[in-house]
Coordinates of N, CA, C and O in Angstrom, one line a residue:
L20 N -84.4 -57.6 29.0 CA -85.5 -57.8 28.0 C -86.8 -58.0 28.8 O -87.8 -57.5 28.4
K21 N -86.7 -58.9 29.8 CA -87.9 -59.2 30.6 C -88.5 -57.9 31.3 O -89.7 -57.7 31.3
R22 N -87.6 -57.1 31.8 CA -88.0 -55.8 32.4 C -88.7 -55.0 31.4 O -89.8 -54.4 31.7
S23 N -88.2 -54.9 30.2 CA -88.8 -54.1 29.1 C -90.2 -54.6 28.8 O -91.2 -53.8 28.6
I24 N -90.3 -55.9 28.7 CA -91.6 -56.5 28.4 C -92.6 -56.2 29.5 O -93.8 -55.8 29.2
N25 N -92.2 -56.4 30.7 CA -93.1 -56.1 31.9 C -93.5 -54.6 31.8 O -94.7 -54.3 32.1
Q26 N -92.6 -53.7 31.5 CA -92.8 -52.3 31.5 C -93.9 -52.0 30.4 O -94.8 -51.2 30.6
M27 N -93.7 -52.6 29.3 CA -94.7 -52.4 28.2 C -96.1 -52.9 28.5 O -97.1 -52.3 28.2
E28 N -96.1 -54.0 29.2 CA -97.4 -54.5 29.7 C -98.1 -53.6 30.7 O -99.3 -53.3 30.6
Q29 N -97.3 -53.0 31.6 CA -97.9 -52.0 32.6 C -98.4 -50.8 31.9 O -99.5 -50.3 32.1
I30 N -97.6 -50.3 30.9 CA -98.0 -49.1 30.2 C -99.2 -49.4 29.4 O -100.2 -48.6 29.3
S31 N -99.3 -50.5 28.7 CA -100.5 -50.9 27.9 C -101.7 -50.9 28.7 O -102.8 -50.4 28.3
E32 N -101.6 -51.6 29.9 CA -102.8 -51.7 30.8 C -103.2 -50.3 31.2 O -104.4 -50.1 31.3
A33 N -102.3 -49.5 31.6 CA -102.7 -48.1 32.0 C -103.3 -47.3 30.9 O -104.3 -46.6 31.1
F34 N -102.8 -47.4 29.7 CA -103.3 -46.8 28.5 C -104.7 -47.2 28.2 O -105.6 -46.4 27.9
L35 N -104.9 -48.5 28.3 CA -106.3 -49.1 28.0 C -107.3 -48.5 29.0 O -108.4 -48.2 28.7
W36 N -106.9 -48.5 30.3 CA -107.8 -47.9 31.3 C -108.0 -46.4 31.0 O -109.2 -45.9 31.1
L37 N -107.0 -45.6 30.7 CA -107.2 -44.2 30.4 C -108.1 -44.0 29.2 O -108.9 -43.0 29.2
A38 N -108.0 -44.8 28.2 CA -108.8 -44.7 27.0 C -110.2 -45.1 27.2 O -111.1 -44.7 26.4
S39 N -110.5 -45.9 28.1 CA -111.8 -46.5 28.3 C -112.6 -45.6 29.3 O -112.1 -44.6 29.9
Q40 N -113.9 -45.9 29.4 CA -114.7 -45.1 30.3 C -115.0 -45.9 31.6 O -115.7 -45.5 32.4
R41 N -114.4 -47.1 31.7 CA -114.6 -48.0 32.8 C -113.9 -47.4 34.1 O -112.9 -46.7 34.0
S42 N -114.5 -47.7 35.2 CA -113.9 -47.2 36.5 C -112.7 -48.1 36.8 O -112.6 -49.2 36.3
L43 N -111.9 -47.6 37.6 CA -110.6 -48.2 38.0 C -110.9 -49.3 39.0 O -111.5 -49.0 40.1
E44 N -110.6 -50.5 38.8 CA -110.7 -51.6 39.8 C -109.6 -51.5 40.7 O -108.4 -51.6 40.3
T45 N -109.8 -51.2 42.0 CA -108.8 -51.0 42.9 C -108.2 -52.4 43.4 O -108.9 -53.4 43.4
E46 N -107.0 -52.3 43.8 CA -106.3 -53.5 44.4 C -105.3 -52.9 45.3 O -104.8 -51.8 45.2
S47 N -104.9 -53.7 46.3 CA -103.9 -53.2 47.3 C -102.5 -53.5 46.8 O -102.2 -54.7 46.6
T48 N -101.8 -52.4 46.5 CA -100.5 -52.6 45.9 C -99.4 -52.3 46.9 O -99.5 -51.2 47.6
N49 N -98.4 -53.1 47.1 CA -97.4 -52.9 48.1 C -96.4 -51.9 47.5 O -95.6 -52.3 46.6
A50 N -96.4 -50.7 48.0 CA -95.6 -49.6 47.4 C -94.1 -49.9 47.6 O -93.3 -49.6 46.8
C51 N -93.7 -50.5 48.7 CA -92.3 -50.8 49.0 C -91.7 -51.8 48.0 O -90.6 -51.5 47.5
I52 N -92.4 -52.8 47.6 CA -91.9 -53.8 46.6 C -91.8 -53.1 45.3 O -90.8 -53.3 44.6
V53 N -92.8 -52.4 44.9 CA -92.8 -51.7 43.6 C -91.7 -50.7 43.5 O -90.9 -50.7 42.5
L54 N -91.5 -49.9 44.5 CA -90.4 -48.9 44.5 C -89.0 -49.6 44.5 O -88.2 -49.2 43.7
E55 N -88.8 -50.6 45.2 CA -87.6 -51.4 45.2 C -87.2 -51.9 43.9 O -86.1 -51.8 43.4
K56 N -88.2 -52.5 43.2 CA -87.9 -53.0 41.8 C -87.6 -51.9 40.8 O -86.7 -52.1 40.0
L57 N -88.3 -50.8 40.9 CA -88.0 -49.7 40.0 C -86.6 -49.1 40.3 O -85.9 -48.9 39.3
I58 N -86.3 -48.9 41.5 CA -84.9 -48.4 41.8 C -83.8 -49.3 41.3 O -82.8 -48.9 40.8
N59 N -84.0 -50.6 41.6 CA -83.0 -51.6 41.1 C -82.8 -51.5 39.6 O -81.7 -51.5 39.0
G60 N -84.0 -51.3 38.9 CA -83.9 -51.1 37.4 C -83.2 -49.9 37.0 O -82.4 -49.9 36.0
Y61 N -83.4 -48.8 37.7 CA -82.7 -47.5 37.4 C -81.2 -47.6 37.6 O -80.4 -47.1 36.8
L62 N -80.8 -48.3 38.6 CA -79.4 -48.4 38.9 C -78.7 -49.2 37.8 O -77.5 -48.9 37.5
I63 N -79.4 -50.2 37.2 CA -78.9 -50.9 36.1 C -78.9 -50.1 34.8 O -78.0 -50.1 34.0
Q64 N -80.0 -49.4 34.6 CA -80.2 -48.6 33.4 C -79.3 -47.4 33.3 O -79.0 -47.0 32.2
Y65 N -78.9 -46.8 34.4 CA -78.1 -45.6 34.5 C -76.8 -45.8 35.2 O -76.6 -45.2 36.2
P66 N -76.0 -46.7 34.8 CA -74.8 -47.1 35.6 C -73.7 -45.9 35.6 O -72.9 -45.9 36.5
N67 N -73.8 -45.0 34.7 CA -72.8 -43.9 34.7 C -73.3 -42.6 35.4 O -72.6 -41.6 35.4
K68 N -74.5 -42.7 35.9 CA -75.0 -41.5 36.7 C -74.8 -41.7 38.2 O -75.0 -42.9 38.6
T69 N -74.5 -40.7 38.9 CA -74.4 -40.8 40.3 C -75.8 -40.5 40.9 O -76.2 -39.3 40.9
I70 N -76.5 -41.5 41.3 CA -77.8 -41.4 41.9 C -77.9 -42.1 43.2 O -77.5 -43.2 43.3
N71 N -78.3 -41.3 44.2 CA -78.6 -41.9 45.5 C -80.0 -41.7 45.9 O -80.5 -40.6 45.9
F72 N -80.7 -42.8 46.0 CA -82.2 -42.8 46.3 C -82.4 -42.8 47.8 O -81.7 -43.6 48.5
H73 N -83.2 -41.9 48.3 CA -83.5 -41.8 49.7 C -85.1 -41.9 49.8 O -85.8 -41.0 49.4
N74 N -85.5 -43.1 50.3 CA -86.9 -43.4 50.3 C -87.5 -43.1 51.7 O -86.9 -43.6 52.7
Q75 N -88.6 -42.5 51.8 CA -89.3 -42.2 53.0 C -90.7 -42.8 52.8 O -91.6 -42.1 52.2
L76 N -91.0 -44.0 53.3 CA -92.3 -44.5 53.3 C -92.5 -45.5 54.4 O -91.5 -46.2 54.8
P77 N -93.7 -45.6 54.9 CA -93.9 -46.6 56.0 C -93.7 -48.0 55.5 O -93.9 -48.3 54.3
E78 N -93.2 -48.9 56.4 CA -93.0 -50.3 56.0 C -94.4 -50.9 55.6 O -95.4 -50.5 56.3
E79 N -94.4 -51.7 54.6 CA -95.7 -52.4 54.2 C -96.7 -51.4 53.8 O -97.9 -51.7 54.0
L80 N -96.4 -50.2 53.2 CA -97.3 -49.3 52.7 C -98.1 -49.9 51.6 O -97.5 -50.3 50.6
K81 N -99.4 -49.9 51.7 CA -100.3 -50.4 50.6 C -101.0 -49.2 50.0 O -101.6 -48.3 50.7
I82 N -101.0 -49.1 48.7 CA -101.7 -48.1 48.0 C -102.9 -48.8 47.3 O -102.7 -49.8 46.6
N83 N -104.1 -48.2 47.4 CA -105.3 -48.8 46.8 C -105.4 -48.3 45.3 O -106.3 -47.5 45.0
I84 N -104.6 -48.9 44.5 CA -104.6 -48.5 43.1 C -104.0 -49.7 42.3 O -103.1 -50.4 42.9
P85 N -104.4 -50.0 41.1 CA -103.8 -51.1 40.4 C -102.3 -50.9 40.3 O -101.8 -49.8 40.0
K86 N -101.6 -52.0 40.4 CA -100.2 -52.0 40.3 C -99.7 -51.4 39.1 O -98.7 -50.6 39.1
S87 N -100.3 -51.6 37.9 CA -99.9 -51.1 36.6 C -99.9 -49.6 36.6 O -99.0 -48.9 36.1
V88 N -101.0 -49.0 37.2 CA -101.1 -47.6 37.2 C -100.1 -46.9 38.1 O -99.5 -45.9 37.8
F89 N -99.9 -47.6 39.3 CA -99.0 -47.1 40.3 C -97.6 -47.1 39.7 O -96.8 -46.1 39.8
I90 N -97.2 -48.2 39.0 CA -95.9 -48.3 38.4 C -95.7 -47.2 37.3 O -94.6 -46.6 37.3
V91 N -96.7 -47.0 36.5 CA -96.6 -45.9 35.4 C -96.3 -44.6 36.1 O -95.5 -43.8 35.6
I92 N -97.1 -44.2 37.1 CA -96.9 -43.0 37.8 C -95.5 -42.8 38.4 O -94.8 -41.9 38.1
L93 N -95.1 -43.8 39.2 CA -93.8 -43.7 39.8 C -92.6 -43.7 38.8 O -91.7 -42.9 38.9
D94 N -92.7 -44.6 37.8 CA -91.7 -44.7 36.8 C -91.5 -43.4 36.1 O -90.3 -43.0 35.9
N95 N -92.6 -42.8 35.7 CA -92.4 -41.6 34.9 C -91.9 -40.4 35.8 O -91.0 -39.6 35.3
L96 N -92.3 -40.3 37.0 CA -91.8 -39.2 37.9 C -90.4 -39.4 38.2 O -89.6 -38.4 38.2
I97 N -90.0 -40.6 38.6 CA -88.6 -40.9 39.0 C -87.7 -40.7 37.8 O -86.6 -40.1 37.8
R98 N -88.1 -41.2 36.6 CA -87.3 -41.1 35.4 C -87.1 -39.6 35.0 O -86.0 -39.3 34.6
N99 N -88.1 -38.8 35.2 CA -87.9 -37.4 35.0 C -86.9 -36.8 35.9 O -86.1 -35.9 35.5
A100 N -86.9 -37.2 37.2 CA -85.9 -36.7 38.2 C -84.5 -37.1 37.8 O -83.6 -36.3 37.9
I101 N -84.4 -38.3 37.2 CA -83.1 -38.8 36.8 C -82.6 -38.1 35.5 O -81.5 -37.6 35.4
Q102 N -83.5 -38.0 34.5 CA -83.1 -37.5 33.2 C -83.1 -36.0 33.1 O -82.3 -35.5 32.3
H103 N -83.9 -35.3 33.8 CA -84.1 -33.9 33.7 C -83.7 -33.1 34.9 O -83.9 -31.9 35.0
G104 N -83.1 -33.8 35.9 CA -82.6 -33.1 37.1 C -81.1 -33.3 37.2 O -80.5 -33.8 36.4
S105 N -80.6 -32.8 38.3 CA -79.2 -32.9 38.6 C -78.9 -34.3 39.1 O -79.7 -34.9 39.7
E106 N -77.7 -34.7 38.9 CA -77.2 -36.0 39.4 C -77.1 -35.8 40.9 O -76.9 -34.7 41.4
G107 N -77.2 -36.9 41.7 CA -77.1 -36.8 43.1 C -78.3 -37.5 43.8 O -78.7 -38.6 43.5
D108 N -78.8 -36.8 44.8 CA -79.8 -37.4 45.7 C -81.2 -37.2 45.1 O -81.6 -36.1 44.8
I109 N -82.0 -38.3 45.1 CA -83.4 -38.2 44.8 C -84.2 -38.7 46.0 O -83.9 -39.9 46.4
Q110 N -85.0 -37.9 46.5 CA -85.9 -38.3 47.6 C -87.2 -38.8 47.1 O -87.8 -38.1 46.2
I111 N -87.7 -39.9 47.6 CA -89.0 -40.4 47.2 C -89.8 -40.6 48.5 O -89.4 -41.3 49.4
K112 N -90.8 -39.8 48.6 CA -91.7 -39.8 49.8 C -93.1 -40.3 49.4 O -93.7 -39.8 48.5
L113 N -93.5 -41.4 50.1 CA -94.8 -42.0 49.8 C -95.5 -42.2 51.1 O -94.9 -42.5 52.1
N114 N -96.8 -41.9 51.1 CA -97.7 -42.2 52.2 C -99.1 -42.5 51.6 O -99.2 -42.5 50.4
T115 N -100.1 -42.7 52.4 CA -101.4 -43.1 51.9 C -102.1 -42.0 51.1 O -103.0 -42.3 50.3
D116 N -101.6 -40.7 51.1 CA -102.3 -39.7 50.3 C -101.4 -38.8 49.5 O -101.8 -37.8 48.9
T117 N -100.1 -39.1 49.5 CA -99.1 -38.3 48.8 C -98.0 -39.1 48.2 O -97.5 -40.1 48.8
I118 N -97.7 -38.7 46.9 CA -96.5 -39.3 46.2 C -95.6 -38.1 45.9 O -96.1 -37.1 45.3
Q119 N -94.4 -38.1 46.4 CA -93.5 -36.9 46.1 C -92.1 -37.4 45.7 O -91.5 -38.2 46.4
I120 N -91.6 -36.8 44.6 CA -90.3 -37.1 44.1 C -89.5 -35.8 44.1 O -90.0 -34.8 43.5
I121 N -88.3 -35.7 44.8 CA -87.6 -34.5 44.9 C -86.1 -34.7 44.5 O -85.5 -35.7 45.0
N122 N -85.6 -33.9 43.5 CA -84.2 -34.0 43.2 C -83.5 -33.0 44.1 O -83.6 -31.8 43.9
S123 N -82.8 -33.4 45.1 CA -82.2 -32.6 46.1 C -81.3 -31.5 45.6 O -81.3 -30.4 46.1
Q124 N -80.4 -31.9 44.7 CA -79.4 -30.9 44.2 C -80.1 -29.8 43.5 O -79.8 -28.6 43.6
S125 N -81.2 -30.1 42.7 CA -81.9 -29.1 42.0 C -82.7 -28.2 43.0 O -82.8 -27.0 42.8
V126 N -83.2 -28.8 44.1 CA -83.8 -28.0 45.1 C -82.9 -26.9 45.7 O -83.2 -25.8 45.8
D127 N -81.6 -27.4 46.0 CA -80.7 -26.4 46.5 C -80.4 -25.3 45.6 O -80.4 -24.1 45.9
S128 N -80.2 -25.6 44.3 CA -79.9 -24.5 43.3 C -81.1 -23.6 43.1 O -81.0 -22.5 42.8
S129 N -82.3 -24.2 43.1 CA -83.5 -23.4 42.9 C -83.7 -22.4 44.1 O -84.2 -21.3 43.9
L130 N -83.3 -22.8 45.3 CA -83.4 -21.9 46.4 C -82.4 -20.8 46.3 O -82.7 -19.7 46.7
E131 N -81.2 -21.1 45.8 CA -80.2 -20.1 45.6 C -80.7 -19.1 44.5 O -80.5 -17.9 44.7
N132 N -81.2 -19.6 43.4 CA -81.6 -18.7 42.3 C -83.0 -18.1 42.5 O -83.3 -17.2 41.8
Q133 N -83.8 -18.6 43.4 CA -85.2 -18.1 43.6 C -86.0 -18.1 42.3 O -86.7 -17.1 42.1
S134 N -85.8 -19.1 41.5 CA -86.5 -19.0 40.2 C -87.4 -20.3 40.0 O -87.7 -20.6 38.9
S135 N -87.7 -20.9 41.1 CA -88.6 -22.1 40.9 C -90.0 -21.7 40.6 O -90.5 -20.7 41.1
H136 N -90.6 -22.4 39.7 CA -91.9 -22.1 39.2 C -92.7 -23.4 38.9 O -92.1 -24.4 38.6
S137 N -94.0 -23.4 38.9 CA -94.8 -24.6 38.5 C -94.7 -24.7 37.0 O -94.8 -23.8 36.3
K138 N -94.6 -26.0 36.6 CA -94.6 -26.2 35.2 C -95.0 -27.7 35.0 O -94.5 -28.6 35.7
T139 N -95.8 -28.0 34.1 CA -96.2 -29.3 33.8 C -95.9 -29.8 32.4 O -96.3 -30.8 32.0
S140 N -95.1 -29.0 31.6 CA -94.8 -29.4 30.3 C -93.3 -29.4 30.1 O -92.6 -28.9 30.9
G141 N -92.9 -30.0 29.0 CA -91.5 -29.9 28.6 C -90.7 -31.1 28.8 O -89.6 -31.2 28.4
Y142 N -91.3 -32.1 29.4 CA -90.6 -33.4 29.6 C -91.1 -34.6 28.9 O -90.7 -35.7 29.2
G143 N -92.1 -34.3 28.0 CA -92.5 -35.4 27.1 C -93.8 -36.1 27.5 O -94.5 -35.7 28.4
V144 N -93.9 -37.3 26.9 CA -95.1 -38.0 27.0 C -95.3 -38.6 28.4 O -96.5 -38.7 28.9
G145 N -94.3 -39.0 29.1 CA -94.4 -39.5 30.4 C -95.2 -38.7 31.4 O -96.1 -39.2 32.1
L146 N -94.9 -37.4 31.4 CA -95.6 -36.5 32.3 C -97.0 -36.3 31.8 O -97.9 -36.1 32.7
M147 N -97.3 -36.3 30.5 CA -98.6 -36.2 30.1 C -99.5 -37.4 30.5 O -100.6 -37.2 30.9
I148 N -98.9 -38.5 30.5 CA -99.6 -39.7 31.0 C -99.9 -39.6 32.5 O -101.0 -39.8 32.9
V149 N -98.9 -39.1 33.3 CA -99.1 -39.0 34.7 C -100.2 -37.9 34.9 O -101.1 -38.1 35.8
E150 N -100.2 -36.8 34.1 CA -101.2 -35.8 34.3 C -102.6 -36.4 34.0 O -103.6 -36.1 34.7
R151 N -102.7 -37.2 32.9 CA -104.0 -37.8 32.5 C -104.5 -38.7 33.6 O -105.7 -38.7 34.0
I152 N -103.6 -39.5 34.2 CA -104.0 -40.4 35.3 C -104.5 -39.6 36.4 O -105.6 -39.9 37.0
C153 N -103.8 -38.6 36.8 CA -104.2 -37.7 37.9 C -105.6 -37.1 37.7 O -106.4 -37.0 38.6
Q154 N -105.7 -36.6 36.5 CA -107.0 -35.9 36.1 C -108.2 -37.0 36.3 O -109.2 -36.7 36.8
R155 N -107.9 -38.1 35.8 CA -109.0 -39.2 35.8 C -109.3 -39.6 37.2 O -110.5 -39.9 37.5
L156 N -108.3 -39.6 38.1 CA -108.5 -40.0 39.5 C -108.9 -38.8 40.4 O -109.0 -39.0 41.6
N157 N -109.0 -37.6 39.8 CA -109.2 -36.4 40.6 C -108.1 -36.1 41.6 O -108.4 -35.7 42.8
W158 N -106.9 -36.4 41.2 CA -105.7 -36.1 42.1 C -105.0 -34.9 41.6 O -105.2 -34.5 40.4
K159 N -104.3 -34.2 42.4 CA -103.6 -33.0 42.1 C -102.1 -33.3 41.8 O -101.4 -33.8 42.7
L160 N -101.6 -32.9 40.7 CA -100.2 -33.0 40.3 C -99.6 -31.6 40.3 O -100.1 -30.7 39.6
T161 N -98.5 -31.5 41.1 CA -97.8 -30.2 41.1 C -96.3 -30.5 40.7 O -95.7 -31.3 41.3
M162 N -95.8 -29.8 39.7 CA -94.5 -29.9 39.2 C -93.7 -28.6 39.5 O -94.3 -27.5 39.4
H163 N -92.4 -28.7 39.9 CA -91.6 -27.5 40.0 C -90.3 -27.8 39.3 O -89.7 -28.8 39.3
T164 N -89.9 -26.7 38.5 CA -88.6 -26.8 37.8 C -87.8 -25.5 38.1 O -88.3 -24.5 38.6
S165 N -86.5 -25.6 37.8 CA -85.7 -24.4 37.9 C -84.7 -24.5 36.8 O -84.0 -25.5 36.6
N166 N -84.6 -23.4 36.0 CA -83.7 -23.4 34.9 C -83.9 -24.6 34.0 O -82.9 -25.2 33.6
D167 N -85.1 -25.0 33.7 CA -85.5 -26.1 32.9 C -85.0 -27.4 33.4 O -84.9 -28.4 32.7
S168 N -84.6 -27.5 34.7 CA -84.3 -28.8 35.3 C -85.4 -29.2 36.3 O -86.0 -28.4 36.9
F169 N -85.6 -30.5 36.4 CA -86.6 -31.1 37.3 C -86.2 -30.8 38.7 O -85.0 -31.0 39.1
V170 N -87.1 -30.3 39.5 CA -86.8 -30.1 40.9 C -87.7 -31.1 41.7 O -87.2 -31.9 42.5
S171 N -89.0 -31.0 41.5 CA -89.9 -31.9 42.3 C -91.2 -32.1 41.6 O -91.7 -31.3 40.8
A172 N -91.9 -33.2 42.0 CA -93.2 -33.5 41.6 C -93.9 -34.1 42.8 O -93.4 -34.8 43.6
K173 N -95.2 -33.6 42.9 CA -96.0 -34.1 44.1 C -97.4 -34.4 43.6 O -98.0 -33.6 42.9
I174 N -97.9 -35.5 44.0 CA -99.2 -35.9 43.7 C -100.0 -36.0 45.0 O -99.5 -36.7 45.9
T175 N -101.1 -35.3 45.1 CA -101.9 -35.3 46.3 C -103.1 -36.1 45.9 O -103.9 -35.7 45.0
M176 N -103.3 -37.2 46.6 CA -104.4 -38.1 46.3 C -105.6 -37.7 47.2 O -105.9 -38.4 48.2
D177 N -106.3 -36.6 46.8 CA -107.4 -36.1 47.6 C -108.5 -37.1 47.7 O -109.1 -37.2 48.8
N178 N -108.8 -37.7 46.6 CA -110.0 -38.6 46.5 C -109.4 -40.0 46.4 O -108.9 -40.4 45.3
H179 N -109.5 -40.8 47.4 CA -109.0 -42.2 47.3 C -110.0 -43.0 46.5 O -111.2 -42.7 46.6
I180 N -109.6 -43.9 45.8 CA -110.4 -44.7 44.9 C -111.2 -45.7 45.7 O -110.7 -46.2 46.7

């Protein structure tokens, strides 16, 4: 229940910022701590799914973005990898200018089928929120799917806030 309340607060804060014309007040967010909490929540939320998270990020990585916005971005991208991708390995790569989520089994099948294509629709409101955040921050979001399954999402943070 507490996790759900916190999640709603984060989403509300991000929505309020998206709806307003105010600039984003930056803060140094510890990406490792945020990611660890999200992953622990997914393992509890999806006990019947076989999910192995492989994280690639520098220790003590700080992202200059409000925690609520960062959580909304990561949460929606990882949730799409879990819900709309194959079970198995999910790679999460973070650095100071890139966020990348990859469903490894889907990548393997898309390489076999050679049918991977860019797509930014079809997975609901979560991705629309991520798209709006990226547009507002002048970041680039690239999505790849194969046979209507999530393969990867990458955000390039060209313009740091």
